Amino acid sequence: MELLQGRIRDYAWGSRTAIAQLQGRPVPSDGPEAELWLGAHPGAPATVERAGAPVSLTELLVAEPDHWLGERLVGRFGIRLPFLLKVLAADAPLSLQAHPDAEQAQAGHAADADRVNYVDPYHKPELLVALSEFDALCGFRDPAVSAAALAAFGVPALEPVVAALRAGPAGLREAVRLLLSWPEAERPGLVADVLAAEAGGPDATLARGLAVDYPADPGVLVALLLHHVRLAPGEAIWMPAGNLHAYLSGTGVEIMAASDNVLRGGLTPKRVDVRELLRVLRFEVLDEPVVAPVPVAPGVVTWPVPVEDFALHRVELTADGRGAWLALPGPRVVLCRAGRLTVDDGVGTVVLEPGQAAVGSAAAGGPLVIGGEGEAFVATCGLR
């Protein structure tokens, strides 16, 4: 193993405290810090030290693919790290968004010469594990529940949307299309009418909160078609391709297929492509977006997901001296969240403190041994 230096993305919705506190830096930070990327995606590759200078992990994979990735991963995914580990820290809502599946991503990337929608030819399923209390909108809920929520506002203009939702899952597409295609000139009035209604309850509270920043965005109403979940630390949400979602607030560890393909539908000043979003969305009810941790060994849990690109484990060690032995395939990225940990892959040993990370190659071959006292997240490929 060797130390890995991640890259911080300064998106406007980011926190000025969470990532800085994790890394032991002064708070508040100079600006918003939204995500810490720990991977080899070319948008913000992490680095390791070579001869006293930082070298991109992406460069190392290209130079020594068999060493870093191994023959099996190269054969399955090509010369690239198929997963990206992040720390995500949201002080404001992210955009309503969805990600394409593998076939859509490959076709979209080939056709999108300007890379407007499809930066990468890869899908982007993702798993987020809460480090703090975490609010999120994720996946369509029962359309009958959504119809009742919108009808409660008593806004006549919404009656076609309510009617579509009352048709069940078959009407979801039309309901979303109607809202996201609402005439520009009429959007401020629509949102204002909803906010002026006397409806109460969690849906009204959510709409009013989102409208503070987006008073003319029909995404405020699309949000009411989704599950609104509040994760406790350790709980996770799994977002497969085509599921509409938006993270609202909180800090979490996120692992995903190494892609930056995002199709936005609202709650953002960035580009929105309603037609393409409607094409990739899955208009079906997501029965249960929350994933509970599954113990796999003393002090070790995982959150099973049905993809080969990645797997995530959390290791919690106490002061009793018992370490963790993980027979996980390389390459491996380890993030220390708390305490002081030693990480050994049989080739090299590193000591990690909060906010520090390490990477090990597939060539190490042996088990990952973690000792000390603290908490770590271990990202690997999901191939077994």
mmCIF file of C-alpha atoms in Angstrom:
data_model
loop_
_atom_site.group_PDB
_atom_site.id
_atom_site.type_symbol
_atom_site.label_atom_id
_atom_site.label_comp_id
_atom_site.label_asym_id
_atom_site.label_seq_id
_atom_site.Cartn_x
_atom_site.Cartn_y
_atom_site.Cartn_z
ATOM 1 C CA MET A 1 0.000 0.000 0.000
ATOM 2 C CA GLU A 2 1.053 3.597 -0.504
ATOM 3 C CA LEU A 3 -0.442 6.949 0.391
ATOM 4 C CA LEU A 4 -2.998 8.361 -2.022
ATOM 5 C CA GLN A 5 -3.688 12.094 -2.263
ATOM 6 C CA GLY A 6 -7.284 12.813 -3.272
ATOM 7 C CA ARG A 7 -8.672 15.800 -5.163
ATOM 8 C CA ILE A 8 -11.328 18.145 -3.759
ATOM 9 C CA ARG A 9 -14.120 19.421 -6.029
ATOM 10 C CA ASP A 10 -15.429 22.880 -5.104
ATOM 11 C CA TYR A 11 -19.028 22.690 -6.328
ATOM 12 C CA ALA A 12 -21.247 25.473 -4.969
ATOM 13 C CA TRP A 13 -23.443 23.122 -2.906
ATOM 14 C CA GLY A 14 -20.486 21.847 -0.892
ATOM 15 C CA SER A 15 -19.768 22.214 2.817
ATOM 16 C CA ARG A 16 -17.100 24.510 4.221
ATOM 17 C CA THR A 17 -16.610 22.305 7.280
ATOM 18 C CA ALA A 18 -17.156 18.566 6.694
ATOM 19 C CA ILE A 19 -14.185 17.583 4.525
ATOM 20 C CA ALA A 20 -11.868 20.062 6.249
ATOM 21 C CA GLN A 21 -12.787 18.594 9.645
ATOM 22 C CA LEU A 22 -12.279 15.064 8.356
ATOM 23 C CA GLN A 23 -8.778 15.965 7.180
ATOM 24 C CA GLY A 24 -7.913 17.973 10.296
ATOM 25 C CA ARG A 25 -7.700 21.323 8.509
ATOM 26 C CA PRO A 26 -8.965 24.691 9.847
ATOM 27 C CA VAL A 27 -12.666 25.408 9.400
ATOM 28 C CA PRO A 28 -14.364 27.004 7.684
ATOM 29 C CA SER A 29 -12.479 26.326 4.479
ATOM 30 C CA ASP A 30 -11.886 29.192 2.051
ATOM 31 C CA GLY A 31 -14.709 28.000 -0.180
ATOM 32 C CA PRO A 32 -17.215 25.155 -0.570
ATOM 33 C CA GLU A 33 -15.719 21.662 -0.612
ATOM 34 C CA ALA A 34 -18.283 19.299 -2.100
ATOM 35 C CA GLU A 35 -16.463 16.063 -2.913
ATOM 36 C CA LEU A 36 -13.135 14.394 -2.199
ATOM 37 C CA TRP A 37 -12.306 12.119 -5.147
ATOM 38 C CA LEU A 38 -10.162 9.061 -4.469
ATOM 39 C CA GLY A 39 -9.723 7.315 -7.777
ATOM 40 C CA ALA A 40 -8.375 7.543 -11.297
ATOM 41 C CA HIS A 41 -11.177 9.267 -13.172
ATOM 42 C CA PRO A 42 -9.520 11.758 -15.550
ATOM 43 C CA GLY A 43 -11.772 14.569 -14.279
ATOM 44 C CA ALA A 44 -9.847 14.689 -10.978
ATOM 45 C CA PRO A 45 -7.408 11.804 -10.552
ATOM 46 C CA ALA A 46 -5.798 11.180 -7.190
ATOM 47 C CA THR A 47 -2.012 11.076 -6.995
ATOM 48 C CA VAL A 48 0.779 9.080 -5.404
ATOM 49 C CA GLU A 49 4.326 10.261 -4.804
ATOM 50 C CA ARG A 50 7.136 9.282 -7.117
ATOM 51 C CA ALA A 51 10.635 10.749 -6.626
ATOM 52 C CA GLY A 52 9.221 13.519 -4.429
ATOM 53 C CA ALA A 53 6.574 14.630 -6.935
ATOM 54 C CA PRO A 54 2.876 13.765 -7.324
ATOM 55 C CA VAL A 55 2.001 11.400 -10.161
ATOM 56 C CA SER A 56 -1.545 10.827 -11.363
ATOM 57 C CA LEU A 57 -2.981 7.417 -10.581
ATOM 58 C CA THR A 58 -4.410 7.468 -14.106
ATOM 59 C CA GLU A 59 -0.887 7.734 -15.541
ATOM 60 C CA LEU A 60 0.314 4.820 -13.449
ATOM 61 C CA LEU A 61 -2.547 2.583 -14.597
ATOM 62 C CA VAL A 62 -1.743 3.309 -18.232
ATOM 63 C CA ALA A 63 1.989 2.752 -17.716
ATOM 64 C CA GLU A 64 1.616 -0.504 -15.725
ATOM 65 C CA PRO A 65 -1.878 -1.945 -16.269
ATOM 66 C CA ASP A 66 -1.024 -5.538 -15.369
ATOM 67 C CA HIS A 67 0.644 -4.442 -12.142
ATOM 68 C CA TRP A 68 -2.071 -2.075 -10.972
ATOM 69 C CA LEU A 69 -5.198 -3.685 -12.368
ATOM 70 C CA GLY A 70 -4.346 -7.288 -13.138
ATOM 71 C CA GLU A 71 -5.175 -9.258 -16.255
ATOM 72 C CA ARG A 72 -8.726 -10.061 -15.165
ATOM 73 C CA LEU A 73 -9.774 -6.440 -14.574
ATOM 74 C CA VAL A 74 -8.144 -5.256 -17.784
ATOM 75 C CA GLY A 75 -10.007 -7.951 -19.684
ATOM 76 C CA ARG A 76 -13.332 -6.944 -18.128
ATOM 77 C CA PHE A 77 -13.063 -3.141 -17.876
ATOM 78 C CA GLY A 78 -10.093 -2.095 -19.976
ATOM 79 C CA ILE A 79 -7.157 -0.026 -18.719
ATOM 80 C CA ARG A 80 -9.014 1.981 -16.103
ATOM 81 C CA LEU A 81 -9.997 1.755 -12.459
ATOM 82 C CA PRO A 82 -13.682 0.788 -12.698
ATOM 83 C CA PHE A 83 -14.716 2.421 -9.413
ATOM 84 C CA LEU A 84 -14.462 5.867 -7.853
ATOM 85 C CA LEU A 85 -14.531 6.424 -4.090
ATOM 86 C CA LYS A 86 -15.689 9.812 -2.796
ATOM 87 C CA VAL A 87 -16.504 11.722 0.342
ATOM 88 C CA LEU A 88 -19.583 13.820 -0.446
ATOM 89 C CA ALA A 89 -20.484 16.827 1.765
ATOM 90 C CA ALA A 90 -23.695 18.678 0.865
ATOM 91 C CA ASP A 91 -24.760 21.911 2.542
ATOM 92 C CA ALA A 92 -27.371 22.583 -0.162
ATOM 93 C CA PRO A 93 -29.387 20.344 -2.493
ATOM 94 C CA LEU A 94 -27.772 18.773 -5.528
ATOM 95 C CA SER A 95 -29.665 18.797 -8.815
ATOM 96 C CA LEU A 96 -32.460 16.379 -9.668
ATOM 97 C CA GLN A 97 -30.549 13.886 -11.783
ATOM 98 C CA ALA A 98 -30.263 10.405 -13.193
ATOM 99 C CA HIS A 99 -27.520 8.360 -14.821
ATOM 100 C CA PRO A 100 -27.645 6.211 -17.968
ATOM 101 C CA ASP A 101 -27.240 2.461 -18.053
ATOM 102 C CA ALA A 102 -24.223 0.887 -19.760
ATOM 103 C CA GLU A 103 -25.826 0.616 -23.204
ATOM 104 C CA GLN A 104 -27.188 4.177 -23.100
ATOM 105 C CA ALA A 105 -23.842 5.551 -21.930
ATOM 106 C CA GLN A 106 -21.880 3.837 -24.681
ATOM 107 C CA ALA A 107 -24.279 4.930 -27.425
ATOM 108 C CA GLY A 108 -24.664 8.439 -26.002
ATOM 109 C CA HIS A 109 -20.907 8.960 -25.722
ATOM 110 C CA ALA A 110 -20.375 7.846 -29.311
ATOM 111 C CA ALA A 111 -23.057 10.247 -30.574
ATOM 112 C CA ASP A 112 -22.260 13.180 -28.264
ATOM 113 C CA ALA A 113 -19.264 14.755 -29.993
ATOM 114 C CA ASP A 114 -19.340 17.832 -27.755
ATOM 115 C CA ARG A 115 -19.554 15.706 -24.579
ATOM 116 C CA VAL A 116 -22.523 17.756 -23.396
ATOM 117 C CA ASN A 117 -24.397 14.903 -21.714
ATOM 118 C CA TYR A 118 -22.089 11.917 -21.986
ATOM 119 C CA VAL A 119 -18.584 12.635 -20.729
ATOM 120 C CA ASP A 120 -17.813 8.923 -20.439
ATOM 121 C CA PRO A 121 -18.922 5.766 -22.268
ATOM 122 C CA TYR A 122 -19.732 4.102 -18.930
ATOM 123 C CA HIS A 123 -22.728 3.731 -16.659
ATOM 124 C CA LYS A 124 -22.805 5.294 -13.191
ATOM 125 C CA PRO A 125 -24.654 3.258 -10.582
ATOM 126 C CA GLU A 126 -23.811 4.536 -7.116
ATOM 127 C CA LEU A 127 -24.033 3.671 -3.435
ATOM 128 C CA LEU A 128 -23.923 6.337 -0.723
ATOM 129 C CA VAL A 129 -23.293 5.455 2.934
ATOM 130 C CA ALA A 130 -24.228 8.161 5.438
ATOM 131 C CA LEU A 131 -21.540 9.448 7.788
ATOM 132 C CA SER A 132 -23.945 11.960 9.333
ATOM 133 C CA GLU A 133 -27.708 12.261 9.218
ATOM 134 C CA PHE A 134 -28.313 12.474 5.480
ATOM 135 C CA ASP A 135 -31.364 13.746 3.577
ATOM 136 C CA ALA A 136 -32.044 12.523 0.047
ATOM 137 C CA LEU A 137 -34.686 12.174 -2.623
ATOM 138 C CA CYS A 138 -34.324 8.831 -4.341
ATOM 139 C CA GLY A 139 -36.485 6.941 -6.792
ATOM 140 C CA PHE A 140 -40.190 7.250 -7.590
ATOM 141 C CA ARG A 141 -42.623 6.457 -4.800
ATOM 142 C CA ASP A 142 -46.181 5.134 -5.214
ATOM 143 C CA PRO A 143 -47.850 7.490 -7.739
ATOM 144 C CA ALA A 144 -51.094 7.404 -5.728
ATOM 145 C CA VAL A 145 -49.244 8.936 -2.765
ATOM 146 C CA SER A 146 -47.710 11.580 -5.017
ATOM 147 C CA ALA A 147 -51.122 12.360 -6.563
ATOM 148 C CA ALA A 148 -52.599 12.947 -3.125
ATOM 149 C CA ALA A 149 -49.675 15.214 -2.165
ATOM 150 C CA LEU A 150 -50.060 17.414 -5.259
ATOM 151 C CA ALA A 151 -53.868 17.459 -5.039
ATOM 152 C CA ALA A 152 -53.645 18.720 -1.455
ATOM 153 C CA PHE A 153 -52.216 22.018 -2.692
ATOM 154 C CA GLY A 154 -55.496 22.726 -4.479
ATOM 155 C CA VAL A 155 -53.810 24.322 -7.501
ATOM 156 C CA PRO A 156 -56.045 23.899 -10.594
ATOM 157 C CA ALA A 157 -53.102 24.023 -13.017
ATOM 158 C CA LEU A 158 -51.767 20.793 -11.474
ATOM 159 C CA GLU A 159 -54.910 18.777 -12.220
ATOM 160 C CA PRO A 160 -53.468 17.139 -15.406
ATOM 161 C CA VAL A 161 -50.400 16.064 -13.421
ATOM 162 C CA VAL A 162 -52.558 14.647 -10.632
ATOM 163 C CA ALA A 163 -54.680 12.789 -13.193
ATOM 164 C CA ALA A 164 -51.589 11.229 -14.757
ATOM 165 C CA LEU A 165 -50.345 10.068 -11.371
ATOM 166 C CA ARG A 166 -53.709 8.539 -10.515
ATOM 167 C CA ALA A 167 -53.215 6.261 -13.523
ATOM 168 C CA GLY A 168 -50.476 4.511 -11.533
ATOM 169 C CA PRO A 169 -46.916 3.773 -12.695
ATOM 170 C CA ALA A 170 -48.064 4.001 -16.306
ATOM 171 C CA GLY A 171 -48.731 7.712 -15.761
ATOM 172 C CA LEU A 172 -45.384 8.591 -14.203
ATOM 173 C CA ARG A 173 -43.738 9.500 -17.499
ATOM 174 C CA GLU A 174 -46.535 11.892 -18.433
ATOM 175 C CA ALA A 175 -46.559 13.499 -14.974
ATOM 176 C CA VAL A 176 -42.803 14.149 -15.089
ATOM 177 C CA ARG A 177 -42.982 15.347 -18.692
ATOM 178 C CA LEU A 178 -45.769 17.806 -17.873
ATOM 179 C CA LEU A 179 -43.856 19.296 -14.944
ATOM 180 C CA LEU A 180 -40.430 19.539 -16.567
ATOM 181 C CA SER A 181 -41.898 20.934 -19.803
ATOM 182 C CA TRP A 182 -43.949 23.618 -18.025
ATOM 183 C CA PRO A 183 -43.833 26.906 -20.012
ATOM 184 C CA GLU A 184 -40.997 29.100 -18.779
ATOM 185 C CA ALA A 185 -43.184 32.176 -18.322
ATOM 186 C CA GLU A 186 -45.671 30.288 -16.135
ATOM 187 C CA ARG A 187 -43.193 28.561 -13.820
ATOM 188 C CA PRO A 188 -42.844 31.312 -11.192
ATOM 189 C CA GLY A 189 -46.625 31.546 -10.864
ATOM 190 C CA LEU A 190 -47.022 27.768 -10.556
ATOM 191 C CA VAL A 191 -44.482 27.484 -7.757
ATOM 192 C CA ALA A 192 -45.882 30.595 -6.052
ATOM 193 C CA ASP A 193 -49.414 29.112 -6.114
ATOM 194 C CA VAL A 194 -48.136 25.912 -4.516
ATOM 195 C CA LEU A 195 -46.276 27.821 -1.804
ATOM 196 C CA ALA A 196 -49.340 29.971 -1.096
ATOM 197 C CA ALA A 197 -51.541 26.923 -0.519
ATOM 198 C CA GLU A 198 -52.561 26.031 3.004
ATOM 199 C CA ALA A 199 -51.449 22.408 2.653
ATOM 200 C CA GLY A 200 -49.288 21.151 5.472
ATOM 201 C CA GLY A 201 -47.191 18.086 6.178
ATOM 202 C CA PRO A 202 -43.763 16.946 5.029
ATOM 203 C CA ASP A 203 -44.408 17.442 1.304
ATOM 204 C CA ALA A 204 -45.325 21.088 1.748
ATOM 205 C CA THR A 205 -42.292 21.595 3.989
ATOM 206 C CA LEU A 206 -40.023 20.019 1.372
ATOM 207 C CA ALA A 207 -41.466 22.138 -1.448
ATOM 208 C CA ARG A 208 -41.074 25.350 0.520
ATOM 209 C CA GLY A 209 -37.504 24.506 1.432
ATOM 210 C CA LEU A 210 -36.482 23.765 -2.160
ATOM 211 C CA ALA A 211 -38.269 26.866 -3.473
ATOM 212 C CA VAL A 212 -36.060 29.128 -1.359
ATOM 213 C CA ASP A 213 -33.261 28.590 -3.885
ATOM 214 C CA TYR A 214 -35.387 27.641 -6.904
ATOM 215 C CA PRO A 215 -38.606 29.719 -6.830
ATOM 216 C CA ALA A 216 -39.294 29.250 -10.560
ATOM 217 C CA ASP A 217 -38.221 25.624 -10.974
ATOM 218 C CA PRO A 218 -40.839 22.880 -11.547
ATOM 219 C CA GLY A 219 -38.263 20.498 -10.116
ATOM 220 C CA VAL A 220 -39.643 21.646 -6.759
ATOM 221 C CA LEU A 221 -42.790 19.672 -7.639
ATOM 222 C CA VAL A 222 -41.022 16.762 -9.324
ATOM 223 C CA ALA A 223 -39.257 16.286 -5.987
ATOM 224 C CA LEU A 224 -42.632 15.397 -4.450
ATOM 225 C CA LEU A 225 -42.858 12.324 -6.701
ATOM 226 C CA LEU A 226 -39.777 10.793 -5.059
ATOM 227 C CA HIS A 227 -39.034 8.998 -1.815
ATOM 228 C CA HIS A 228 -37.755 11.465 0.782
ATOM 229 C CA VAL A 229 -35.454 9.537 3.110
ATOM 230 C CA ARG A 230 -33.366 10.519 6.098
ATOM 231 C CA LEU A 231 -30.468 8.147 6.612
ATOM 232 C CA ALA A 232 -28.873 7.469 9.951
ATOM 233 C CA PRO A 233 -25.085 7.023 9.948
ATOM 234 C CA GLY A 234 -24.263 3.619 8.481
ATOM 235 C CA GLU A 235 -27.409 3.381 6.377
ATOM 236 C CA ALA A 236 -27.037 3.602 2.613
ATOM 237 C CA ILE A 237 -28.984 4.336 -0.539
ATOM 238 C CA TRP A 238 -28.453 2.421 -3.758
ATOM 239 C CA MET A 239 -29.126 4.310 -6.990
ATOM 240 C CA PRO A 240 -29.099 2.091 -10.089
ATOM 241 C CA ALA A 241 -29.211 3.560 -13.582
ATOM 242 C CA GLY A 242 -32.311 5.507 -14.576
ATOM 243 C CA ASN A 243 -33.479 6.401 -11.070
ATOM 244 C CA LEU A 244 -34.229 10.065 -10.474
ATOM 245 C CA HIS A 245 -32.628 11.366 -7.291
ATOM 246 C CA ALA A 246 -31.189 14.385 -5.495
ATOM 247 C CA TYR A 247 -29.039 14.526 -2.379
ATOM 248 C CA LEU A 248 -30.239 17.334 -0.106
ATOM 249 C CA SER A 249 -27.878 17.605 2.863
ATOM 250 C CA GLY A 250 -25.366 15.662 4.895
ATOM 251 C CA THR A 251 -22.023 13.894 4.588
ATOM 252 C CA GLY A 252 -21.447 10.431 3.204
ATOM 253 C CA VAL A 253 -18.997 8.055 1.591
ATOM 254 C CA GLU A 254 -20.003 7.356 -1.984
ATOM 255 C CA ILE A 255 -18.773 4.661 -4.331
ATOM 256 C CA MET A 256 -19.762 4.443 -7.961
ATOM 257 C CA ALA A 257 -18.745 3.180 -11.336
ATOM 258 C CA ALA A 258 -16.023 5.523 -12.582
ATOM 259 C CA SER A 259 -18.154 7.773 -14.755
ATOM 260 C CA ASP A 260 -19.222 11.405 -14.684
ATOM 261 C CA ASN A 261 -22.379 11.063 -16.803
ATOM 262 C CA VAL A 262 -25.151 13.180 -15.259
ATOM 263 C CA LEU A 263 -28.496 14.083 -16.823
ATOM 264 C CA ARG A 264 -30.150 16.890 -14.883
ATOM 265 C CA GLY A 265 -33.841 17.701 -14.585
ATOM 266 C CA GLY A 266 -33.991 20.679 -12.262
ATOM 267 C CA LEU A 267 -32.935 22.324 -8.989
ATOM 268 C CA THR A 268 -29.768 23.576 -10.637
ATOM 269 C CA PRO A 269 -28.387 26.547 -12.569
ATOM 270 C CA LYS A 270 -26.565 24.044 -14.806
ATOM 271 C CA ARG A 271 -27.762 22.738 -18.146
ATOM 272 C CA VAL A 272 -31.016 20.734 -18.080
ATOM 273 C CA ASP A 273 -31.860 18.355 -20.935
ATOM 274 C CA VAL A 274 -35.449 17.265 -20.354
ATOM 275 C CA ARG A 275 -35.717 15.201 -23.541
ATOM 276 C CA GLU A 276 -32.616 13.126 -22.808
ATOM 277 C CA LEU A 277 -33.508 12.755 -19.146
ATOM 278 C CA LEU A 278 -36.964 11.418 -20.035
ATOM 279 C CA ARG A 279 -35.317 8.966 -22.398
ATOM 280 C CA VAL A 280 -33.086 7.374 -19.747
ATOM 281 C CA LEU A 281 -35.412 7.522 -16.727
ATOM 282 C CA ARG A 282 -36.983 4.338 -15.419
ATOM 283 C CA PHE A 283 -40.613 5.164 -14.766
ATOM 284 C CA GLU A 284 -41.162 2.532 -12.122
ATOM 285 C CA VAL A 285 -41.596 2.592 -8.373
ATOM 286 C CA LEU A 286 -38.399 2.018 -6.384
ATOM 287 C CA ASP A 287 -39.759 -0.120 -3.571
ATOM 288 C CA GLU A 288 -36.943 0.277 -1.045
ATOM 289 C CA PRO A 289 -34.056 2.676 -1.683
ATOM 290 C CA VAL A 290 -32.442 2.239 1.762
ATOM 291 C CA VAL A 291 -29.791 -0.473 2.170
ATOM 292 C CA ALA A 292 -28.778 -1.723 5.618
ATOM 293 C CA PRO A 293 -25.206 -2.864 6.343
ATOM 294 C CA VAL A 294 -24.559 -6.607 6.268
ATOM 295 C CA PRO A 295 -21.927 -8.029 8.680
ATOM 296 C CA VAL A 296 -19.325 -10.221 6.965
ATOM 297 C CA ALA A 297 -16.708 -10.557 9.743
ATOM 298 C CA PRO A 298 -16.124 -9.143 13.235
ATOM 299 C CA GLY A 299 -16.062 -5.360 12.818
ATOM 300 C CA VAL A 300 -16.579 -5.561 9.037
ATOM 301 C CA VAL A 301 -19.778 -4.793 7.113
ATOM 302 C CA THR A 302 -20.709 -4.330 3.475
ATOM 303 C CA TRP A 303 -23.677 -3.111 1.435
ATOM 304 C CA PRO A 304 -24.297 -5.675 -1.341
ATOM 305 C CA VAL A 305 -25.001 -4.213 -4.793
ATOM 306 C CA PRO A 306 -25.714 -6.046 -8.072
ATOM 307 C CA VAL A 307 -22.807 -4.669 -10.130
ATOM 308 C CA GLU A 308 -19.264 -5.845 -10.846
ATOM 309 C CA ASP A 309 -17.684 -2.375 -10.954
ATOM 310 C CA PHE A 310 -17.333 -1.899 -7.202
ATOM 311 C CA ALA A 311 -17.807 -3.148 -3.672
ATOM 312 C CA LEU A 312 -17.546 -1.212 -0.409
ATOM 313 C CA HIS A 313 -16.655 -2.452 3.078
ATOM 314 C CA ARG A 314 -16.445 -0.604 6.383
ATOM 315 C CA VAL A 315 -13.972 -1.724 9.039
ATOM 316 C CA GLU A 316 -14.368 -0.642 12.679
ATOM 317 C CA LEU A 317 -11.573 -1.590 15.065
ATOM 318 C CA THR A 318 -11.509 -1.104 18.815
ATOM 319 C CA ALA A 319 -8.636 -0.891 21.262
ATOM 320 C CA ASP A 320 -8.683 -4.643 22.029
ATOM 321 C CA GLY A 321 -5.900 -5.227 19.516
ATOM 322 C CA ARG A 322 -7.903 -7.388 17.138
ATOM 323 C CA GLY A 323 -7.370 -6.388 13.530
ATOM 324 C CA ALA A 324 -9.267 -7.127 10.337
ATOM 325 C CA TRP A 325 -8.226 -9.543 7.602
ATOM 326 C CA LEU A 326 -9.955 -8.917 4.266
ATOM 327 C CA ALA A 327 -9.568 -11.287 1.324
ATOM 328 C CA LEU A 328 -10.565 -8.674 -1.222
ATOM 329 C CA PRO A 329 -9.154 -8.506 -4.750
ATOM 330 C CA GLY A 330 -6.909 -5.637 -5.801
ATOM 331 C CA PRO A 331 -6.637 -2.877 -6.660
ATOM 332 C CA ARG A 332 -7.873 -1.470 -3.338
ATOM 333 C CA VAL A 333 -8.434 2.047 -2.022
ATOM 334 C CA VAL A 334 -8.658 2.566 1.742
ATOM 335 C CA LEU A 335 -9.973 5.736 3.400
ATOM 336 C CA CYS A 336 -9.450 6.331 7.113
ATOM 337 C CA ARG A 337 -12.492 8.010 8.633
ATOM 338 C CA ALA A 338 -11.454 7.972 12.316
ATOM 339 C CA GLY A 339 -8.623 6.854 14.601
ATOM 340 C CA ARG A 340 -5.168 5.676 13.567
ATOM 341 C CA LEU A 341 -4.841 2.582 11.404
ATOM 342 C CA THR A 342 -2.112 0.504 9.799
ATOM 343 C CA VAL A 343 -2.911 -0.977 6.400
ATOM 344 C CA ASP A 344 -0.764 -3.775 4.950
ATOM 345 C CA ASP A 345 -1.291 -5.562 1.626
ATOM 346 C CA GLY A 346 1.796 -7.771 1.919
ATOM 347 C CA VAL A 347 3.888 -5.422 -0.235
ATOM 348 C CA GLY A 348 3.811 -2.197 1.746
ATOM 349 C CA THR A 349 2.426 -0.869 5.017
ATOM 350 C CA VAL A 350 1.063 2.623 5.591
ATOM 351 C CA VAL A 351 -0.283 4.402 8.654
ATOM 352 C CA LEU A 352 -3.476 6.358 8.089
ATOM 353 C CA GLU A 353 -5.120 9.078 10.143
ATOM 354 C CA PRO A 354 -8.542 10.675 9.520
ATOM 355 C CA GLY A 355 -9.002 11.913 5.970
ATOM 356 C CA GLN A 356 -5.960 10.062 4.638
ATOM 357 C CA ALA A 357 -6.170 7.335 2.011
ATOM 358 C CA ALA A 358 -4.010 4.594 0.549
ATOM 359 C CA VAL A 359 -3.997 2.556 -2.635
ATOM 360 C CA GLY A 360 -2.688 -0.898 -3.355
ATOM 361 C CA SER A 361 -2.185 -2.670 -6.670
ATOM 362 C CA ALA A 362 -3.611 -5.950 -7.904
ATOM 363 C CA ALA A 363 -0.067 -7.319 -7.944
ATOM 364 C CA ALA A 364 -0.037 -7.422 -4.140
ATOM 365 C CA GLY A 365 -2.300 -10.435 -4.375
ATOM 366 C CA GLY A 366 -2.559 -11.210 -0.676
ATOM 367 C CA PRO A 367 -5.188 -10.237 1.886
ATOM 368 C CA LEU A 368 -5.557 -6.726 3.225
ATOM 369 C CA VAL A 369 -4.665 -6.536 6.928
ATOM 370 C CA ILE A 370 -5.870 -3.516 8.909
ATOM 371 C CA GLY A 371 -4.812 -2.899 12.491
ATOM 372 C CA GLY A 372 -5.024 -0.198 15.126
ATOM 373 C CA GLU A 373 -8.112 1.584 16.406
ATOM 374 C CA GLY A 374 -10.533 3.478 14.206
ATOM 375 C CA GLU A 375 -12.774 3.280 11.176
ATOM 376 C CA ALA A 376 -11.951 2.764 7.501
ATOM 377 C CA PHE A 377 -13.795 2.300 4.225
ATOM 378 C CA VAL A 378 -12.335 -0.111 1.697
ATOM 379 C CA ALA A 379 -13.228 0.180 -1.988
ATOM 380 C CA THR A 380 -12.550 -2.645 -4.422
ATOM 381 C CA CYS A 381 -13.818 -4.016 -7.696
ATOM 382 C CA GLY A 382 -16.942 -6.154 -7.383
ATOM 383 C CA LEU A 383 -15.581 -9.012 -9.490
ATOM 384 C CA ARG A 384 -15.238 -12.226 -7.519
#
